[in-house]
CSV table of C-alpha atoms and ligand atoms in Angstrom, one decimal:
chain,number,residue,atom,x,y,z
J,1,UNK,CA,54.4,76.4,140.6
J,2,UNK,CA,57.9,75.3,141.8
J,3,UNK,CA,57.7,73.4,145.1
J,4,UNK,CA,60.5,74.3,147.6
J,5,UNK,CA,62.6,71.4,148.7
J,6,UNK,CA,62.7,71.3,152.5
J,7,UNK,CA,65.9,69.7,153.7
J,8,UNK,CA,67.2,70.1,157.2
J,9,UNK,CA,70.9,69.8,157.6
J,10,UNK,CA,72.5,68.2,160.7
J,11,UNK,CA,73.8,71.5,161.7
J,12,UNK,CA,70.4,73.2,161.5
J,13,UNK,CA,68.9,70.4,163.7
J,14,UNK,CA,71.8,70.8,166.2
J,15,UNK,CA,71.2,74.6,166.4
J,16,UNK,CA,67.5,73.9,167.0
J,17,UNK,CA,68.5,71.7,169.9
J,18,UNK,CA,70.9,74.4,171.3
J,19,UNK,CA,68.0,77.0,171.1
J,20,UNK,CA,65.7,74.5,172.9
J,21,UNK,CA,68.2,74.1,175.7
J,22,UNK,CA,68.7,77.9,176.0
J,23,UNK,CA,65.0,78.4,176.1
J,24,UNK,CA,64.6,75.9,178.9
J,25,UNK,CA,67.4,77.3,181.0
J,26,UNK,CA,67.2,81.0,180.5
J,27,UNK,CA,63.9,82.0,178.9
J,28,UNK,CA,61.1,79.9,180.5
J,29,UNK,CA,62.1,80.6,184.1
J,30,UNK,CA,62.6,84.4,183.5
J,31,UNK,CA,60.0,85.3,181.0
J,32,UNK,CA,57.3,86.4,183.4
J,33,UNK,CA,59.6,88.6,185.5
J,34,UNK,CA,61.1,90.4,182.5
J,35,UNK,CA,57.5,90.9,181.2
J,36,UNK,CA,56.4,92.5,184.5
J,37,UNK,CA,59.5,94.7,184.8
J,38,UNK,CA,59.8,95.6,181.1
J,39,UNK,CA,63.4,94.4,181.4
J,40,UNK,CA,65.5,92.7,178.8
J,41,UNK,CA,66.6,89.1,179.3
J,42,UNK,CA,70.4,89.7,179.2
J,43,UNK,CA,71.2,86.2,180.4
J,44,UNK,CA,69.3,84.7,177.5
J,45,UNK,CA,70.9,87.1,175.0
J,46,UNK,CA,74.4,86.3,176.3
J,47,UNK,CA,73.6,82.6,175.8
J,48,UNK,CA,72.5,83.0,172.2
J,49,UNK,CA,75.6,85.1,171.5
J,50,UNK,CA,77.9,82.6,173.1
J,51,UNK,CA,76.4,79.7,171.1
J,52,UNK,CA,76.8,81.7,167.8
J,53,UNK,CA,73.0,81.7,167.1
J,54,UNK,CA,73.2,85.3,165.8
J,55,UNK,CA,75.3,84.2,162.9
J,56,UNK,CA,72.8,81.7,161.6
J,57,UNK,CA,71.5,83.8,158.6
J,58,UNK,CA,74.8,85.5,157.9
J,59,UNK,CA,77.1,84.1,155.2
J,60,UNK,CA,80.3,82.5,156.3
J,61,UNK,CA,82.3,85.1,154.3
J,62,UNK,CA,81.1,87.7,156.9
J,63,UNK,CA,81.6,85.7,160.1
J,64,UNK,CA,78.2,83.8,160.1
J,65,UNK,CA,77.5,80.1,160.0
J,66,UNK,CA,75.3,80.4,156.9
J,67,UNK,CA,72.4,78.2,158.1
J,68,UNK,CA,70.0,80.4,156.2
J,69,UNK,CA,66.4,81.5,156.8
J,70,UNK,CA,65.4,77.9,157.6
J,71,UNK,CA,68.0,77.8,160.4
J,72,UNK,CA,66.7,81.1,161.6
J,73,UNK,CA,63.1,79.8,161.6
J,74,UNK,CA,64.0,76.6,163.6
J,75,UNK,CA,65.8,78.6,166.2
J,76,UNK,CA,63.2,81.4,166.5
J,77,UNK,CA,60.4,78.9,166.9
J,78,UNK,CA,62.3,77.3,169.9
J,79,UNK,CA,63.0,80.6,171.6
J,80,UNK,CA,59.4,81.9,171.0
J,81,UNK,CA,57.9,78.7,172.4
J,82,UNK,CA,59.4,79.7,175.8
J,83,UNK,CA,59.1,83.5,175.4
J,84,UNK,CA,57.6,85.1,172.3
J,85,UNK,CA,59.1,88.4,173.3
J,86,UNK,CA,62.5,87.0,173.3
J,87,UNK,CA,61.8,85.5,169.9
J,88,UNK,CA,61.4,89.0,168.4
J,89,UNK,CA,64.3,90.4,170.4
J,90,UNK,CA,66.4,87.7,168.6
J,91,UNK,CA,64.8,87.9,165.2
J,92,UNK,CA,65.0,91.7,164.9
J,93,UNK,CA,68.7,91.3,164.4
J,94,UNK,CA,67.9,89.4,161.2
J,95,UNK,CA,65.4,92.1,160.1
J,96,UNK,CA,68.1,94.8,160.8
J,97,UNK,CA,70.9,93.0,159.1
J,98,UNK,CA,69.1,91.8,155.9
J,99,UNK,CA,69.2,95.3,154.3
J,100,UNK,CA,73.0,95.1,154.4
J,101,UNK,CA,73.0,91.5,153.2
J,102,UNK,CA,70.7,92.2,150.3
J,103,UNK,CA,71.9,95.6,149.3
J,104,UNK,CA,75.1,96.6,151.1
J,105,UNK,CA,78.4,97.3,149.5
J,106,UNK,CA,81.2,94.8,150.1
J,107,UNK,CA,82.8,97.2,152.6
J,108,UNK,CA,79.5,97.6,154.5
J,109,UNK,CA,79.1,93.8,154.7
J,110,UNK,CA,82.6,93.4,156.0
J,111,UNK,CA,82.3,96.2,158.5
J,112,UNK,CA,78.9,95.3,160.1
J,113,UNK,CA,77.9,91.7,159.5
J,114,UNK,CA,80.7,90.1,161.6
J,115,UNK,CA,79.6,92.4,164.5
J,116,UNK,CA,76.1,91.1,164.3
J,117,UNK,CA,77.1,87.5,163.8
J,118,UNK,CA,79.1,87.5,167.1
J,119,UNK,CA,76.5,89.6,169.0
J,120,UNK,CA,78.9,92.5,169.4
J,121,UNK,CA,76.3,94.7,167.7
J,122,UNK,CA,72.5,94.6,167.9
J,123,UNK,CA,70.2,95.8,165.2
J,124,UNK,CA,67.0,97.8,164.6
J,125,UNK,CA,65.0,98.4,161.5
J,126,UNK,CA,63.6,102.0,161.4
J,127,UNK,CA,61.0,102.1,158.6
J,128,UNK,CA,57.7,102.9,160.1
J,129,UNK,CA,56.7,106.5,161.1
J,130,UNK,CA,53.6,108.0,162.8
J,131,UNK,CA,52.0,108.7,159.4
J,132,UNK,CA,53.6,105.9,157.4
J,133,UNK,CA,52.9,102.4,158.6
J,134,UNK,CA,51.4,100.1,155.9
J,135,UNK,CA,52.2,102.8,153.3
J,136,UNK,CA,55.9,102.3,153.6
J,137,UNK,CA,56.5,104.5,150.6
J,138,UNK,CA,54.9,107.5,152.3
J,139,UNK,CA,57.9,108.3,154.6
J,140,UNK,CA,58.7,111.8,155.7
J,141,UNK,CA,62.1,111.4,157.4
J,142,UNK,CA,64.5,113.4,155.1
J,143,UNK,CA,68.0,112.6,154.0
J,144,UNK,CA,69.6,115.7,152.5
J,145,UNK,CA,72.8,115.5,150.5
J,146,UNK,CA,75.6,117.6,152.0
J,147,UNK,CA,79.4,117.8,151.5
J,148,UNK,CA,80.9,114.3,152.1
J,149,UNK,CA,77.6,112.7,153.2
J,150,UNK,CA,74.0,113.0,154.2
J,151,UNK,CA,72.0,114.7,157.0
J,152,UNK,CA,69.0,112.9,158.4
J,153,UNK,CA,66.1,114.7,160.0
J,154,UNK,CA,62.9,113.4,161.4
J,155,UNK,CA,61.3,110.8,163.6
J,156,UNK,CA,60.6,107.1,163.4
J,157,UNK,CA,57.9,105.1,165.3
J,158,UNK,CA,57.7,101.5,166.6
J,159,UNK,CA,61.4,100.8,166.1
J,160,UNK,CA,61.8,97.4,167.8
J,161,UNK,CA,65.0,97.0,169.9
J,162,UNK,CA,66.0,100.7,169.1
J,163,UNK,CA,67.3,101.5,172.6
J,164,UNK,CA,69.5,98.4,172.6
J,165,UNK,CA,70.7,98.6,169.0
J,166,UNK,CA,74.1,99.7,167.9
J,167,UNK,CA,73.1,99.5,164.2
J,168,UNK,CA,69.9,101.2,163.2
J,169,UNK,CA,68.8,100.9,159.5
J,170,UNK,CA,67.0,104.1,158.8
J,171,UNK,CA,64.9,104.6,155.6
J,172,UNK,CA,64.6,108.2,154.5
J,173,UNK,CA,63.4,110.3,151.6
J,174,UNK,CA,66.5,111.3,149.6
J,175,UNK,CA,64.7,112.4,146.5
J,176,UNK,CA,61.2,113.8,147.1
J,177,UNK,CA,60.6,114.5,143.4
J,178,UNK,CA,61.1,110.9,142.3
J,179,UNK,CA,58.2,108.3,142.5
J,180,UNK,CA,60.2,105.2,142.2
J,181,UNK,CA,63.6,106.3,143.6
J,182,UNK,CA,62.4,108.4,146.5
J,183,UNK,CA,63.9,106.5,149.4
J,184,UNK,CA,67.3,105.5,150.5
J,185,UNK,CA,68.5,103.3,153.3
J,186,UNK,CA,71.3,104.3,155.7
J,187,UNK,CA,73.3,102.7,158.5
J,188,UNK,CA,73.0,104.9,161.6
J,189,UNK,CA,75.2,104.0,164.6
J,190,UNK,CA,73.9,104.5,168.1
J,191,UNK,CA,76.8,106.8,168.8
J,192,UNK,CA,76.1,109.2,165.9
J,193,UNK,CA,75.5,112.7,167.1
J,194,UNK,CA,71.8,113.7,166.8
J,195,UNK,CA,70.4,110.2,167.1
J,196,UNK,CA,68.3,109.7,170.2
J,197,UNK,CA,65.5,107.6,171.7
J,198,UNK,CA,62.5,109.9,172.0
J,199,UNK,CA,60.2,107.5,173.8
J,200,UNK,CA,60.2,103.9,175.0
J,201,UNK,CA,56.7,102.6,174.4
J,202,UNK,CA,54.5,101.0,177.0
J,203,UNK,CA,53.0,98.0,175.3
J,204,UNK,CA,50.2,95.3,175.7
J,205,UNK,CA,52.6,92.5,174.9
J,206,UNK,CA,56.3,91.7,174.1
J,207,UNK,CA,57.1,93.9,177.0
J,208,UNK,CA,60.6,92.7,177.6
J,209,UNK,CA,61.8,94.0,174.3
J,210,UNK,CA,62.0,97.8,173.9
J,211,UNK,CA,60.0,99.4,171.1
J,212,UNK,CA,60.8,103.1,170.6
J,213,UNK,CA,60.3,106.3,168.9
J,214,UNK,CA,63.6,107.3,167.5
J,215,UNK,CA,64.7,110.9,166.7
J,216,UNK,CA,67.2,111.9,164.0
J,217,UNK,CA,68.2,115.5,164.6
J,218,UNK,CA,70.5,116.5,161.8
J,219,UNK,CA,72.4,113.2,162.1
J,220,UNK,CA,75.5,113.5,159.7
J,221,UNK,CA,76.3,110.2,157.9
J,222,UNK,CA,79.4,109.9,155.7
J,223,UNK,CA,78.7,108.7,152.1
J,224,UNK,CA,79.8,105.2,153.0
J,225,UNK,CA,76.7,104.8,155.3
J,226,UNK,CA,74.4,104.9,152.3
J,227,UNK,CA,73.4,101.2,151.8
J,228,UNK,CA,74.6,100.0,148.4
J,229,UNK,CA,76.4,103.3,147.8
J,230,UNK,CA,73.6,104.6,145.4
J,231,UNK,CA,70.6,106.6,146.5
J,232,UNK,CA,67.0,105.6,145.6
J,233,UNK,CA,67.2,101.9,146.3
J,234,UNK,CA,65.8,102.1,149.8
J,235,UNK,CA,62.2,101.0,149.1
J,236,UNK,CA,63.3,98.0,147.1
J,237,UNK,CA,65.8,97.0,149.8
J,238,UNK,CA,63.1,97.4,152.5
J,239,UNK,CA,60.7,95.1,150.5
J,240,UNK,CA,63.4,92.5,149.8
J,241,UNK,CA,64.3,92.6,153.5
J,242,UNK,CA,60.7,92.0,154.6
J,243,UNK,CA,60.4,89.1,152.2
J,244,UNK,CA,63.4,87.5,154.0
J,245,UNK,CA,62.4,88.5,157.5
J,246,UNK,CA,58.7,87.6,157.4
J,247,UNK,CA,59.4,83.9,157.7
J,248,UNK,CA,61.1,84.8,161.0
J,249,UNK,CA,58.0,86.5,162.3
J,250,UNK,CA,56.0,83.5,161.1
J,251,UNK,CA,58.3,81.2,163.0
J,252,UNK,CA,57.8,83.4,166.1
J,253,UNK,CA,54.1,82.9,165.6
J,254,UNK,CA,54.5,79.1,165.3
J,255,UNK,CA,56.6,79.1,168.5
J,256,UNK,CA,53.9,81.2,170.3
J,257,UNK,CA,51.2,78.8,169.1
J,258,UNK,CA,53.3,75.7,170.0
J,259,UNK,CA,54.1,77.1,173.5
J,260,UNK,CA,50.4,78.0,174.2
J,261,UNK,CA,49.3,74.6,173.0
J,262,UNK,CA,51.8,72.7,175.2
J,263,UNK,CA,50.6,74.6,178.2
J,264,UNK,CA,46.9,74.1,177.4
J,265,UNK,CA,47.4,70.4,176.6
J,266,UNK,CA,49.3,69.9,179.9
J,267,UNK,CA,46.7,71.7,181.9
J,268,UNK,CA,43.8,70.0,180.3
J,269,UNK,CA,45.2,66.6,181.2
J,270,UNK,CA,45.7,67.6,184.9
J,271,UNK,CA,42.6,69.8,185.6
J,272,UNK,CA,39.7,67.8,186.9
J,273,UNK,CA,36.0,68.9,186.7
J,274,UNK,CA,33.0,66.7,187.1
J,275,UNK,CA,35.3,64.0,188.4
J,276,UNK,CA,37.5,63.7,185.3
J,277,UNK,CA,40.3,65.5,183.4
J,278,UNK,CA,38.8,68.2,181.2
J,279,UNK,CA,40.8,66.7,178.3
J,280,UNK,CA,38.4,63.9,178.4
J,281,UNK,CA,35.5,66.2,177.3
J,282,UNK,CA,34.9,66.2,173.6
J,283,UNK,CA,34.5,70.0,173.4
J,284,UNK,CA,38.0,70.5,174.9
J,285,UNK,CA,39.4,67.7,172.7
J,286,UNK,CA,38.0,69.5,169.6
J,287,UNK,CA,39.7,72.7,170.6
J,288,UNK,CA,43.0,71.0,171.3
J,289,UNK,CA,42.8,69.1,168.0
J,290,UNK,CA,42.2,72.3,166.0
J,291,UNK,CA,45.0,74.1,167.8
J,292,UNK,CA,47.4,71.2,167.0
J,293,UNK,CA,46.4,71.0,163.3
J,294,UNK,CA,46.7,74.7,162.7
J,295,UNK,CA,50.1,75.0,164.5
J,296,UNK,CA,51.5,72.1,162.4
J,297,UNK,CA,50.2,73.5,159.1
J,298,UNK,CA,51.7,76.9,159.9
J,299,UNK,CA,55.0,75.2,160.8
J,300,UNK,CA,55.4,73.5,157.5
J,301,UNK,CA,54.3,76.6,155.6
J,302,UNK,CA,57.1,78.5,157.3
J,303,UNK,CA,59.6,75.7,156.5
J,304,UNK,CA,58.5,75.8,152.8
J,305,UNK,CA,58.8,79.6,152.7
J,306,UNK,CA,62.2,79.6,154.4
J,307,UNK,CA,63.5,76.9,152.1
J,308,UNK,CA,62.4,78.9,149.0
J,309,UNK,CA,64.2,81.9,150.5
J,310,UNK,CA,67.4,79.9,151.0
J,311,UNK,CA,67.1,78.6,147.4
J,312,UNK,CA,67.0,82.2,146.3
J,313,UNK,CA,63.7,81.8,144.6
J,314,UNK,CA,62.6,85.3,145.4
J,315,UNK,CA,59.6,85.5,143.1
J,316,UNK,CA,58.0,82.6,145.0
J,317,UNK,CA,59.2,84.0,148.4
J,318,UNK,CA,57.2,87.2,148.1
J,319,UNK,CA,53.9,85.3,148.1
J,320,UNK,CA,55.1,82.5,150.4
J,321,UNK,CA,56.4,85.0,153.0
J,322,UNK,CA,53.1,86.9,153.0
J,323,UNK,CA,51.2,83.6,153.3
J,324,UNK,CA,53.4,82.2,156.0
J,325,UNK,CA,53.4,85.4,158.0
J,326,UNK,CA,49.6,85.9,157.7
J,327,UNK,CA,48.6,82.3,158.3
J,328,UNK,CA,51.0,81.6,161.2
J,329,UNK,CA,50.2,84.8,163.0
J,330,UNK,CA,46.4,84.3,162.7
J,331,UNK,CA,47.0,80.8,164.0
J,332,UNK,CA,49.0,82.1,167.0
J,333,UNK,CA,46.2,84.4,168.0
J,334,UNK,CA,43.6,81.7,167.6
J,335,UNK,CA,45.7,79.1,169.5
J,336,UNK,CA,46.6,81.5,172.3
J,337,UNK,CA,43.0,82.6,172.7
J,338,UNK,CA,41.7,79.0,173.0
J,339,UNK,CA,44.6,78.1,175.3
J,340,UNK,CA,43.4,80.9,177.7
J,341,UNK,CA,39.9,79.5,177.3
J,342,UNK,CA,41.0,76.0,178.3
J,343,UNK,CA,42.7,77.5,181.4
J,344,UNK,CA,39.4,79.2,182.3
J,345,UNK,CA,39.7,81.6,185.2
J,346,UNK,CA,43.4,80.7,185.7
J,347,UNK,CA,44.0,81.8,182.1
J,348,UNK,CA,42.9,85.3,182.9
J,349,UNK,CA,45.3,85.7,185.8
J,350,UNK,CA,48.9,87.0,185.3
J,351,UNK,CA,50.1,84.4,187.9
J,352,UNK,CA,50.7,81.9,185.0
J,353,UNK,CA,52.4,82.4,181.6
J,354,UNK,CA,49.4,81.6,179.5
J,355,UNK,CA,48.0,85.2,179.8
J,356,UNK,CA,51.3,86.5,178.5
J,357,UNK,CA,51.1,84.2,175.4
J,358,UNK,CA,47.8,85.8,174.6
J,359,UNK,CA,49.1,89.3,175.0
J,360,UNK,CA,52.3,88.6,173.1
J,361,UNK,CA,50.4,87.0,170.2
J,362,UNK,CA,48.4,90.0,169.1
J,363,UNK,CA,51.3,92.1,167.8
J,364,UNK,CA,52.2,89.3,165.4
J,365,UNK,CA,49.2,90.2,163.2
J,366,UNK,CA,50.4,93.8,163.1
J,367,UNK,CA,54.2,94.2,162.8
J,368,UNK,CA,56.4,93.5,159.8
J,369,UNK,CA,53.3,94.2,157.7
J,370,UNK,CA,49.7,93.9,158.9
J,371,UNK,CA,47.9,90.8,157.9
J,372,UNK,CA,45.8,93.0,155.7
J,373,UNK,CA,49.0,94.0,153.8
J,374,UNK,CA,50.0,90.3,153.6
J,375,UNK,CA,46.6,89.4,152.0
J,376,UNK,CA,47.1,92.3,149.6
J,377,UNK,CA,50.5,90.9,148.6
J,378,UNK,CA,49.1,87.4,148.2
J,379,UNK,CA,46.2,88.7,146.1
J,380,UNK,CA,48.6,90.8,143.9
J,381,UNK,CA,50.6,87.6,143.2
J,382,UNK,CA,47.5,85.6,142.4
J,383,UNK,CA,46.4,88.3,139.9
J,384,UNK,CA,49.7,88.1,138.2
J,385,UNK,CA,49.5,84.3,138.1
J,386,UNK,CA,46.1,84.4,136.6
J,387,UNK,CA,47.7,85.7,133.4
J,388,UNK,CA,49.7,82.4,133.1
J,389,UNK,CA,46.6,80.2,133.0
J,390,UNK,CA,45.6,80.8,129.4
J,391,UNK,CA,45.1,77.0,129.0
J,392,UNK,CA,42.0,77.5,131.1
J,393,UNK,CA,40.5,80.0,128.7
J,394,UNK,CA,38.6,77.2,127.0
J,395,UNK,CA,36.8,76.2,130.2
J,396,UNK,CA,35.6,79.5,131.5
J,397,UNK,CA,32.7,81.5,130.0
J,398,UNK,CA,33.8,83.1,126.7
J,399,UNK,CA,31.8,86.2,127.1
J,400,UNK,CA,33.7,87.3,130.2
J,401,UNK,CA,37.1,87.1,128.6
J,402,UNK,CA,37.3,90.5,127.0
J,403,UNK,CA,38.1,91.8,130.5
J,404,UNK,CA,41.3,89.7,130.4
J,405,UNK,CA,43.2,92.0,128.1
J,406,UNK,CA,40.9,91.0,125.2
J,407,UNK,CA,43.6,88.8,123.7
J,408,UNK,CA,41.6,85.7,123.9
J,409,UNK,CA,38.6,87.3,122.0
J,410,UNK,CA,40.9,88.5,119.2
J,411,UNK,CA,42.9,85.2,119.0
J,412,UNK,CA,39.7,83.1,118.8
J,413,UNK,CA,37.4,85.4,116.8
I,501,LIG,N1,61.0,92.9,146.3
I,501,LIG,C1,61.7,93.8,145.5
I,501,LIG,N2,61.1,94.9,145.0
I,501,LIG,C2,59.8,95.1,145.4
I,501,LIG,C3,59.1,94.3,146.2
I,501,LIG,C4,59.7,93.1,146.7
I,501,LIG,N3,59.1,92.2,147.5
I,501,LIG,N4,57.8,94.7,146.4
I,501,LIG,C5,57.8,95.9,145.7
I,501,LIG,N5,58.9,96.1,145.1
I,501,LIG,C6,59.3,97.3,144.3
I,501,LIG,C7,58.3,97.3,143.1
I,501,LIG,O1,58.8,96.5,142.0
I,501,LIG,C8,58.3,98.7,142.7
I,501,LIG,O2,59.5,99.1,142.0
I,501,LIG,P1,59.4,100.1,140.7
I,501,LIG,O3,59.0,101.4,141.3
I,501,LIG,O4,60.9,100.1,140.3
I,501,LIG,O5,58.5,99.5,139.8
I,501,LIG,C9,58.4,99.4,144.0
I,501,LIG,O6,59.0,98.5,145.0
I,501,LIG,C10,57.0,99.9,144.6
I,501,LIG,O7,56.2,98.7,144.7
I,501,LIG,P2,54.7,98.7,144.9
I,501,LIG,O8,54.0,99.6,143.9
I,501,LIG,O9,54.2,97.3,145.1
I,501,LIG,O10,54.5,99.5,146.3
I,501,LIG,P3,53.3,99.9,147.2
I,501,LIG,O11,53.4,101.3,147.6
I,501,LIG,O12,52.0,99.5,146.5
I,501,LIG,O13,53.4,99.1,148.5
I,501,LIG,C11,53.1,97.3,150.1
I,501,LIG,C12,53.3,97.8,148.6
I,501,LIG,C13,53.2,95.8,149.9
I,501,LIG,C14,51.8,97.7,150.7
I,501,LIG,C15,54.3,97.8,151.0
I,501,LIG,O14,54.2,99.2,151.2
I,501,LIG,C16,54.4,97.1,152.3
I,501,LIG,O15,54.9,96.0,152.4
I,501,LIG,N6,53.9,97.7,153.4
I,501,LIG,C17,54.0,97.2,154.7
I,501,LIG,C18,55.3,97.7,155.4
I,501,LIG,C19,55.7,96.9,156.6
I,501,LIG,O16,55.8,95.7,156.5
I,501,LIG,N7,56.1,97.6,157.7
I,501,LIG,C20,56.5,97.0,158.8
I,501,LIG,C21,57.9,97.5,159.2
I,501,LIG,S1,58.9,96.6,160.2
I,501,LIG,C22,58.2,96.6,161.7
I,501,LIG,O17,57.1,96.1,161.8
I,501,LIG,C23,58.9,97.1,162.9
I,501,LIG,C24,59.7,96.2,163.7
I,501,LIG,O18,60.7,96.7,164.2
I,501,LIG,C25,59.4,94.8,163.9
């Protein structure tokens, strides 16, 4: 297996520091209020736009700063440490612009990416539907070819950031007869006639970022809105996008875990019971030590995955992205849960941010591919890899090897 080289550039470290300062100034003090009011942190968003953070993953040729998926991960972790909901509000712009980066025509890249990089346009990624979540190939939203373009009809579900987005990447069935070329991806603009927000969801966590049902009622899109200019590439583009975006969710999870750990560690070293800080009790120490170990392990898995993505090693990235997303998000839920436990009764109250970390963490195991889907992707990769270990045939029982394509039996009989 090729090991990804993890190298942080000076600019990536600087951007991490910028994100840290923004998080302290605009996110930490406002997170609770925006959560309670279901309102968007416009001050925080203006700050990330002003500092050029939205251009991190976008190539220089299209107005970005080209600091890659690793730069994205560093920044998302810092933002999420203060407010996990803001972390996704930021990272969804990567999810929504990656389809253009990986599959768009030159004209599409020139038209849309500079708008994203400068924060002039926000993005959403409309893949999931009521009856097509994990089964992303089972979509029902239809794209029908008409004179000069396409008409889109149907509804999407759980579209993060949809009511704020100017660019909505919509995946729709353009050829129902085809198995492998069924789906195409389109750029829908918020001003397109027939596009509307059907419902803004009421959620358990990440309440300050809108998640919506979106309706496409005969939306006409000219031919140049078809991503890549050719129909049938949508499923591939969605999978390639998710491979690049999952490190971002994983970084959001690392930030969530790190933020909850900092709070729990601070509290445990101040809170006195039985005449001493609770951090002096071994059972609390054990919890804190596990939380710290897991958070650190998740962080470096995310860096490894992001570095492989930036090196363009996409075969490795598919497995790494699934591992990083699954591991880091499971860690976030575990760490946030134990952090609430350390806070005891105070942890259950909404007076303090720790309860929000717990609520915000749960969705991480669900969106951008459930952790069951991630484990399936990892297992599929392992099954493929097993075919490359023929040098081990000598050291596993011979009689079982007819199930491995039978080649070994024939070659050695
Ligand atoms: N890169 C490129 N191509 C890929 C690919 C990848 N990573 N993965 C699959 N493909 C290609 C395959 O090569 C295959 O191509 P051919 O037909 O030409 O052979 C095709 O796509 C079909 O692949 P599979 O047979 O593997 O597809 P599948 O139906 O078995 O599905 C799956 C696989 C992994 C379960 C996939 O459906 C999946 O990832 N599901 C989860 C979807 C998801 O993450 N949804 C979340 C949406 S975003 C969100 O959460 C909302 C938000 O706003 C935050």
